[in-house]
N, CA, C and O atoms as CSV, one atom per row, in Angstrom:
chain,resi,resn,atom,element,x,y,z
A,1,CYS,N,N,1.144,-1.604,0.039
A,1,CYS,CA,C,-0.568,-0.379,0.286
A,1,CYS,C,C,1.098,0.847,0.209
A,1,CYS,O,O,2.228,0.819,0.697
A,2,ARG,N,N,-0.025,2.171,-1.089
A,2,ARG,CA,C,1.372,3.581,-1.263
A,2,ARG,C,C,1.390,4.149,0.526
A,2,ARG,O,O,2.534,4.377,0.918
A,3,LEU,N,N,0.072,4.424,1.776
A,3,LEU,CA,C,0.632,4.200,2.222
A,3,LEU,C,C,1.526,3.915,3.488
A,3,LEU,O,O,1.726,4.557,4.519
A,4,HIS,N,N,1.945,2.817,3.057
A,4,HIS,CA,C,2.587,2.131,3.990
A,4,HIS,C,C,4.024,2.923,3.743
A,4,HIS,O,O,4.704,3.689,4.426
A,5,ARG,N,N,4.114,2.474,2.712
A,5,ARG,CA,C,5.433,2.655,1.929
A,5,ARG,C,C,5.899,4.191,2.639
A,5,ARG,O,O,6.939,4.443,3.248
A,6,ALA,N,N,4.899,4.977,2.366
A,6,ALA,CA,C,5.342,6.706,3.134
A,6,ALA,C,C,5.687,6.196,4.954
A,6,ALA,O,O,6.700,6.026,5.631
A,7,THR,N,N,4.521,6.120,5.127
A,7,THR,CA,C,4.921,5.715,6.750
A,7,THR,C,C,6.381,5.343,6.673
A,7,THR,O,O,7.116,6.322,6.802
A,8,TRP,N,N,6.865,4.436,6.535
A,8,TRP,CA,C,8.103,3.770,6.528
A,8,TRP,C,C,8.945,4.841,6.529
A,8,TRP,O,O,9.233,5.577,7.473
A,9,VAL,N,N,9.443,4.881,5.014
A,9,VAL,CA,C,10.553,6.131,4.964
A,9,VAL,C,C,10.298,7.373,5.677
A,9,VAL,O,O,11.152,8.244,5.510
A,10,GLN,N,N,9.486,7.602,6.303
A,10,GLN,CA,C,9.118,9.424,6.929
A,10,GLN,C,C,9.582,8.400,8.101
A,10,GLN,O,O,10.756,8.661,8.364
A,11,THR,N,N,9.164,7.472,8.798
A,11,THR,CA,C,9.782,6.858,9.832
A,11,THR,C,C,11.811,6.704,9.587
A,11,THR,O,O,12.579,7.334,10.313
A,12,GLU,N,N,12.077,6.194,8.972
A,12,GLU,CA,C,13.596,6.094,8.656
A,12,GLU,C,C,13.977,7.744,8.786
A,12,GLU,O,O,14.619,8.292,9.682
A,13,LEU,N,N,13.445,8.258,7.749
A,13,LEU,CA,C,13.657,9.663,7.830
A,13,LEU,C,C,14.521,10.733,9.026
A,13,LEU,O,O,15.461,11.523,8.940
A,14,PHE,N,N,13.606,10.246,10.156
A,14,PHE,CA,C,13.337,10.622,11.223
A,14,PHE,C,C,14.482,9.425,11.942
A,14,PHE,O,O,15.154,10.236,12.578
A,15,LEU,N,N,14.794,8.766,12.092
A,15,LEU,CA,C,15.455,7.927,12.609
A,15,LEU,C,C,17.320,8.260,12.463
A,15,LEU,O,O,18.163,8.061,13.338
A,16,THR,N,N,17.557,8.867,10.925
A,16,THR,CA,C,18.488,9.306,10.285
A,16,THR,C,C,18.174,10.544,10.771
A,16,THR,O,O,19.130,10.704,11.530
A,17,PHE,N,N,17.551,11.474,10.866
A,17,PHE,CA,C,17.478,13.154,11.091
A,17,PHE,C,C,16.556,13.453,11.565
A,17,PHE,O,O,15.532,14.053,11.237
A,18,PRO,N,N,17.400,12.463,13.401
A,18,PRO,CA,C,16.063,13.219,14.077
A,18,PRO,C,C,15.895,15.154,14.705
A,18,PRO,O,O,16.721,16.067,14.748
A,19,PRO,N,N,14.678,15.085,15.024
A,19,PRO,CA,C,14.444,16.363,15.772
A,19,PRO,C,C,15.371,16.841,16.449
A,19,PRO,O,O,15.877,16.053,17.248
A,20,PRO,N,N,16.044,18.518,16.394
A,20,PRO,CA,C,15.955,19.541,15.631
A,20,PRO,C,C,16.108,19.173,14.200
A,20,PRO,O,O,15.092,19.452,13.563
A,21,ILE,N,N,17.003,18.666,13.530
A,21,ILE,CA,C,17.029,18.416,12.177
A,21,ILE,C,C,15.953,18.614,10.948
A,21,ILE,O,O,15.832,19.314,9.943
A,22,ILE,N,N,15.306,17.659,11.582
A,22,ILE,CA,C,14.236,17.715,11.099
A,22,ILE,C,C,12.911,18.142,11.564
A,22,ILE,O,O,12.969,17.294,12.455
A,23,ASN,N,N,11.717,18.715,11.776
A,23,ASN,CA,C,11.170,18.887,12.664
A,23,ASN,C,C,10.206,18.558,12.674
A,23,ASN,O,O,9.653,18.515,13.773
A,24,SER,N,N,9.173,17.984,11.023
A,24,SER,CA,C,8.312,18.318,10.768
A,24,SER,C,C,8.571,17.113,9.661
A,24,SER,O,O,9.743,17.031,9.294
A,25,ILE,N,N,7.834,16.362,9.197
A,25,ILE,CA,C,7.389,15.037,8.249
A,25,ILE,C,C,5.689,14.959,8.162
A,25,ILE,O,O,5.025,14.666,9.156
A,26,SER,N,N,4.939,15.327,6.545
A,26,SER,CA,C,3.948,15.204,6.348
A,26,SER,C,C,3.004,14.396,5.879
A,26,SER,O,O,2.809,14.958,4.802
A,27,LEU,N,N,2.744,14.074,5.883
A,27,LEU,CA,C,2.158,12.832,4.651
A,27,LEU,C,C,0.516,13.435,3.958
A,27,LEU,O,O,-0.358,14.193,4.379
A,28,HIS,N,N,0.691,12.719,2.854
A,28,HIS,CA,C,-0.582,14.370,1.916
A,28,HIS,C,C,-1.100,12.787,0.806
A,28,HIS,O,O,-0.705,12.625,-0.349
A,29,PRO,N,N,-2.111,11.744,1.626
A,29,PRO,CA,C,-2.147,10.356,0.735
A,29,PRO,C,C,-3.364,11.787,-0.093
A,29,PRO,O,O,-4.143,12.601,0.402
A,30,LEU,N,N,-3.018,11.522,-1.258
A,30,LEU,CA,C,-4.530,12.474,-1.872
A,30,LEU,C,C,-4.606,10.594,-2.888
A,30,LEU,O,O,-3.809,9.677,-3.086
A,31,ASN,N,N,-6.373,10.962,-3.324
A,31,ASN,CA,C,-6.839,9.859,-4.068
A,31,ASN,C,C,-7.029,9.924,-5.467
A,31,ASN,O,O,-7.389,8.912,-6.068
A,32,THR,N,N,-6.852,10.881,-5.998
A,32,THR,CA,C,-7.752,10.829,-7.739
A,32,THR,C,C,-6.558,10.947,-8.296
A,32,THR,O,O,-5.373,11.271,-8.219
A,33,GLU,N,N,-7.848,10.337,-9.160
A,33,GLU,CA,C,-7.094,10.184,-10.886
A,33,GLU,C,C,-5.537,11.268,-10.958
A,33,GLU,O,O,-4.332,11.041,-11.069
A,34,GLU,N,N,-6.073,12.030,-10.875
A,34,GLU,CA,C,-4.060,12.694,-11.359
A,34,GLU,C,C,-3.329,12.357,-10.325
A,34,GLU,O,O,-2.136,12.101,-10.491
A,35,THR,N,N,-3.727,12.317,-9.477
A,35,THR,CA,C,-2.674,11.796,-8.659
A,35,THR,C,C,-2.499,10.190,-7.812
A,35,THR,O,O,-2.229,9.925,-6.640
A,36,ALA,N,N,-2.785,9.341,-8.982
A,36,ALA,CA,C,-2.977,8.198,-8.999
A,36,ALA,C,C,-1.642,7.783,-8.851
A,36,ALA,O,O,-0.950,8.536,-9.535
A,37,GLY,N,N,-0.932,6.911,-8.260
A,37,GLY,CA,C,0.547,7.058,-7.964
A,37,GLY,C,C,1.633,7.268,-7.819
A,37,GLY,O,O,2.671,6.607,-7.826
A,38,ARG,N,N,1.218,8.782,-7.608
A,38,ARG,CA,C,2.060,10.218,-6.652
A,38,ARG,C,C,2.829,9.684,-5.603
A,38,ARG,O,O,2.614,8.719,-4.870
A,39,PHE,N,N,3.758,10.476,-5.661
A,39,PHE,CA,C,5.372,9.579,-4.799
A,39,PHE,C,C,6.236,10.947,-4.740
A,39,PHE,O,O,7.121,11.117,-5.578
A,40,ARG,N,N,5.907,12.180,-3.481
A,40,ARG,CA,C,6.615,13.174,-3.804
A,40,ARG,C,C,6.926,13.588,-2.592
A,40,ARG,O,O,6.026,13.674,-1.755
A,41,VAL,N,N,8.084,13.882,-2.305
A,41,VAL,CA,C,9.079,14.525,-0.864
A,41,VAL,C,C,9.702,15.830,-2.065
A,41,VAL,O,O,10.094,16.118,-3.197
A,42,TRP,N,N,9.319,16.327,-0.409
A,42,TRP,CA,C,9.478,17.613,-0.578
A,42,TRP,C,C,10.487,17.822,0.945
A,42,TRP,O,O,11.007,16.976,1.673
A,43,ILE,N,N,10.466,19.665,1.025
A,43,ILE,CA,C,11.650,19.704,2.015
A,43,ILE,C,C,11.555,21.377,2.212
A,43,ILE,O,O,11.438,22.222,1.324
A,44,SER,N,N,11.603,21.482,2.989
A,44,SER,CA,C,11.187,23.265,3.489
A,44,SER,C,C,12.285,23.062,4.652
A,44,SER,O,O,12.282,22.242,5.571
A,45,VAL,N,N,13.304,24.142,4.303
A,45,VAL,CA,C,14.302,24.397,5.267
A,45,VAL,C,C,14.406,26.102,5.119
A,45,VAL,O,O,14.730,26.992,4.332
A,46,GLY,N,N,13.744,25.791,6.839
A,46,GLY,CA,C,13.813,27.339,7.191
A,46,GLY,C,C,12.730,28.110,6.337
A,46,GLY,O,O,11.650,27.627,5.995
A,47,ARG,N,N,13.200,29.436,6.032
A,47,ARG,CA,C,11.549,30.244,6.002
A,47,ARG,C,C,11.497,30.173,3.868
A,47,ARG,O,O,10.759,30.816,3.122
A,48,ASN,N,N,12.833,28.907,3.419
A,48,ASN,CA,C,12.547,28.816,2.041
A,48,ASN,C,C,11.130,28.443,1.391
A,48,ASN,O,O,10.003,28.370,1.881
A,49,THR,N,N,11.715,28.196,-0.137
A,49,THR,CA,C,10.429,28.024,-0.756
A,49,THR,C,C,10.576,26.331,-0.819
A,49,THR,O,O,11.398,26.105,-1.707
A,50,PRO,N,N,10.285,25.540,-0.452
A,50,PRO,CA,C,9.578,23.520,-0.516
A,50,PRO,C,C,10.865,23.365,-1.779
A,50,PRO,O,O,10.814,24.273,-2.608
A,51,HIS,N,N,11.657,22.633,-1.936
A,51,HIS,CA,C,12.424,22.153,-2.348
A,51,HIS,C,C,11.938,20.690,-2.698
A,51,HIS,O,O,11.775,19.923,-1.749
A,52,LEU,N,N,11.665,20.188,-4.123
A,52,LEU,CA,C,11.416,18.534,-4.873
A,52,LEU,C,C,11.922,17.793,-4.150
A,52,LEU,O,O,10.854,17.414,-3.670
A,53,LEU,N,N,13.129,16.839,-3.265
A,53,LEU,CA,C,13.729,16.261,-3.206
A,53,LEU,C,C,13.655,15.027,-4.432
A,53,LEU,O,O,14.627,14.658,-5.091
A,54,TRP,N,N,12.030,14.412,-4.577
A,54,TRP,CA,C,11.965,13.142,-5.563
A,54,TRP,C,C,10.508,12.998,-5.861
A,54,TRP,O,O,9.582,12.930,-5.052
A,55,ASP,N,N,10.475,12.968,-7.029
A,55,ASP,CA,C,9.257,12.148,-7.820
A,55,ASP,C,C,9.129,11.505,-7.885
A,55,ASP,O,O,10.266,11.053,-7.745
A,56,ARG,N,N,8.216,10.292,-8.109
A,56,ARG,CA,C,8.371,9.193,-8.642
A,56,ARG,C,C,8.478,8.693,-10.214
A,56,ARG,O,O,9.276,7.949,-10.784
A,57,LYS,N,N,6.760,9.788,-10.877
A,57,LYS,CA,C,7.391,9.859,-12.140
A,57,LYS,C,C,7.772,10.975,-13.272
A,57,LYS,O,O,7.847,11.163,-14.486
A,58,VAL,N,N,7.988,11.683,-11.769
A,58,VAL,CA,C,9.078,12.501,-13.165
A,58,VAL,C,C,11.574,11.151,-12.709
A,58,VAL,O,O,12.660,11.267,-13.277
A,59,GLU,N,N,11.123,10.287,-11.583
A,59,GLU,CA,C,12.517,9.488,-11.032
A,59,GLU,C,C,12.325,8.140,-12.361
A,59,GLU,O,O,13.124,7.632,-13.148
A,60,GLY,N,N,11.203,7.986,-12.152
A,60,GLY,CA,C,10.926,6.866,-13.221
A,60,GLY,C,C,10.754,5.594,-11.812
A,60,GLY,O,O,11.113,4.470,-12.164
A,61,GLY,N,N,10.297,5.694,-10.449
A,61,GLY,CA,C,9.654,4.711,-9.547
A,61,GLY,C,C,10.266,4.980,-8.016
A,61,GLY,O,O,11.317,5.621,-8.006
A,62,PHE,N,N,9.931,4.720,-7.202
A,62,PHE,CA,C,10.601,4.659,-6.179
A,62,PHE,C,C,11.478,5.383,-5.504
A,62,PHE,O,O,11.717,6.183,-6.409
A,63,PRO,N,N,12.216,5.772,-4.538
A,63,PRO,CA,C,13.281,6.058,-4.428
A,63,PRO,C,C,14.281,4.816,-3.535
A,63,PRO,O,O,13.755,4.521,-2.462
A,64,GLU,N,N,15.415,4.180,-3.778
A,64,GLU,CA,C,16.131,3.736,-2.701
A,64,GLU,C,C,15.912,4.884,-1.872
A,64,GLU,O,O,15.653,6.053,-2.155
A,65,LEU,N,N,16.118,4.127,-0.499
A,65,LEU,CA,C,16.289,4.850,0.669
A,65,LEU,C,C,17.180,5.193,0.660
A,65,LEU,O,O,17.066,6.418,0.696
A,66,LYS,N,N,18.396,4.871,0.626
A,66,LYS,CA,C,20.118,5.732,0.369
A,66,LYS,C,C,20.353,6.595,-0.466
A,66,LYS,O,O,21.222,7.448,-0.286
A,67,ALA,N,N,19.320,6.502,-1.963
A,67,ALA,CA,C,19.500,7.381,-2.484
A,67,ALA,C,C,18.936,8.695,-2.097
A,67,ALA,O,O,19.531,9.694,-2.500
A,68,LEU,N,N,17.625,8.867,-1.205
A,68,LEU,CA,C,16.966,9.919,-0.319
A,68,LEU,C,C,17.553,10.062,0.543
A,68,LEU,O,O,18.519,10.762,0.238
A,69,LYS,N,N,17.562,9.779,1.616
A,69,LYS,CA,C,18.414,10.083,2.013
A,69,LYS,C,C,19.998,10.929,2.311
A,69,LYS,O,O,20.496,11.643,3.181
A,70,GLN,N,N,20.338,10.389,1.124
A,70,GLN,CA,C,21.398,11.078,0.326
A,70,GLN,C,C,20.810,12.518,-0.203
A,70,GLN,O,O,21.191,13.671,0.000
A,71,ARG,N,N,20.269,12.246,-0.582
A,71,ARG,CA,C,19.834,13.457,-1.379
A,71,ARG,C,C,19.555,15.108,-0.196
A,71,ARG,O,O,19.874,16.294,-0.286
A,72,LEU,N,N,18.680,14.118,0.981
A,72,LEU,CA,C,18.088,15.617,1.580
A,72,LEU,C,C,19.464,15.844,2.999
A,72,LEU,O,O,19.463,16.924,3.590
A,73,ARG,N,N,20.207,15.082,3.280
A,73,ARG,CA,C,21.577,14.834,3.783
A,73,ARG,C,C,22.077,16.211,2.997
A,73,ARG,O,O,22.247,17.203,3.706
A,74,ASP,N,N,22.296,16.312,1.711
A,74,ASP,CA,C,23.075,17.223,1.013
A,74,ASP,C,C,22.320,18.108,0.952
A,74,ASP,O,O,23.010,19.116,0.807
A,75,VAL,N,N,20.903,18.473,0.979
A,75,VAL,CA,C,20.442,19.875,1.148
A,75,VAL,C,C,20.339,20.700,2.859
A,75,VAL,O,O,20.061,21.885,3.040
A,76,ILE,N,N,20.671,19.604,4.012
A,76,ILE,CA,C,20.289,19.760,5.162
A,76,ILE,C,C,21.809,20.455,5.897
A,76,ILE,O,O,22.249,21.594,6.059
A,77,GLN,N,N,22.460,18.511,6.333
A,77,GLN,CA,C,23.482,19.114,6.686
A,77,GLN,C,C,24.585,18.448,5.409
A,77,GLN,O,O,25.618,18.029,5.932
A,78,PRO,N,N,24.568,18.311,4.191
A,78,PRO,CA,C,26.236,18.568,3.544
A,78,PRO,C,C,27.556,17.816,4.119
A,78,PRO,O,O,28.099,16.848,3.587
A,79,GLU,N,N,27.922,18.406,5.209
A,79,GLU,CA,C,29.260,17.836,6.252
A,79,GLU,C,C,28.711,16.394,7.050
A,79,GLU,O,O,29.554,15.656,7.561
A,80,ARG,N,N,27.443,16.098,7.110
A,80,ARG,CA,C,27.297,14.673,7.422
A,80,ARG,C,C,27.716,14.040,6.903
A,80,ARG,O,O,27.800,14.317,5.706
A,81,SER,N,N,28.382,12.529,7.441
A,81,SER,CA,C,27.758,11.246,6.784
A,81,SER,C,C,27.416,10.970,7.302
A,81,SER,O,O,27.171,11.261,8.473
A,82,LEU,N,N,27.075,9.708,6.209
A,82,LEU,CA,C,25.635,8.977,6.788
A,82,LEU,C,C,25.879,7.348,6.857
A,82,LEU,O,O,25.024,6.496,6.614
A,83,GLY,N,N,27.298,7.108,7.262
A,83,GLY,CA,C,28.369,5.822,7.458
A,83,GLY,C,C,27.598,4.668,5.821
A,83,GLY,O,O,27.441,4.884,4.620
A,84,HIS,N,N,27.456,4.032,6.330
A,84,HIS,CA,C,26.789,2.829,5.601
A,84,HIS,C,C,25.793,3.196,4.047
A,84,HIS,O,O,25.635,2.751,2.910
A,85,SER,N,N,25.286,4.355,4.980
A,85,SER,CA,C,24.601,5.127,3.459
A,85,SER,C,C,25.045,5.690,3.182
A,85,SER,O,O,24.335,6.477,2.555
A,86,ASP,N,N,26.036,5.970,3.183
A,86,ASP,CA,C,26.468,7.795,2.196
A,86,ASP,C,C,27.517,7.210,0.906
A,86,ASP,O,O,28.325,6.281,0.922
A,87,HIS,N,N,27.208,7.983,0.018
A,87,HIS,CA,C,27.621,7.843,-1.141
A,87,HIS,C,C,29.427,6.764,-1.548
A,87,HIS,O,O,30.285,6.677,-0.669
A,88,LYS,N,N,29.584,6.231,-2.687
A,88,LYS,CA,C,30.498,5.587,-2.331
A,88,LYS,C,C,31.654,5.921,-3.379
A,88,LYS,O,O,31.287,6.130,-4.535
A,89,PRO,N,N,33.395,6.011,-3.007
A,89,PRO,CA,C,33.842,6.856,-2.959
A,89,PRO,C,C,34.239,6.569,-5.058
A,89,PRO,O,O,34.268,5.390,-5.411
A,90,GLU,N,N,34.377,7.172,-5.669
A,90,GLU,CA,C,34.799,7.601,-6.989
A,90,GLU,C,C,36.476,7.155,-7.209
A,90,GLU,O,O,37.542,7.653,-6.845
A,91,ALA,N,N,35.980,5.611,-8.222
A,91,ALA,CA,C,37.091,4.295,-8.184
A,91,ALA,C,C,38.091,5.474,-9.891
A,91,ALA,O,O,39.111,5.040,-10.427
């Protein structure tokens, strides 16, 4: 179920970026023909305009959690290491 995936992603992001790093994550289930299958992840930092981190329709699928954590980290804490979930060094 889409909502289960969204809830799982929400939980994983809070475990990696606990408050006050992330203050809130909102789930907005929409069930219309226009939004069916939509999975988007937006981030707002401070008073800045929300930034789209992931859109399933644009990216061609759901994000791997590792990739989503990296994108989020790159916006909110670029100096932070994600340990085993971090980018692999270039060869």
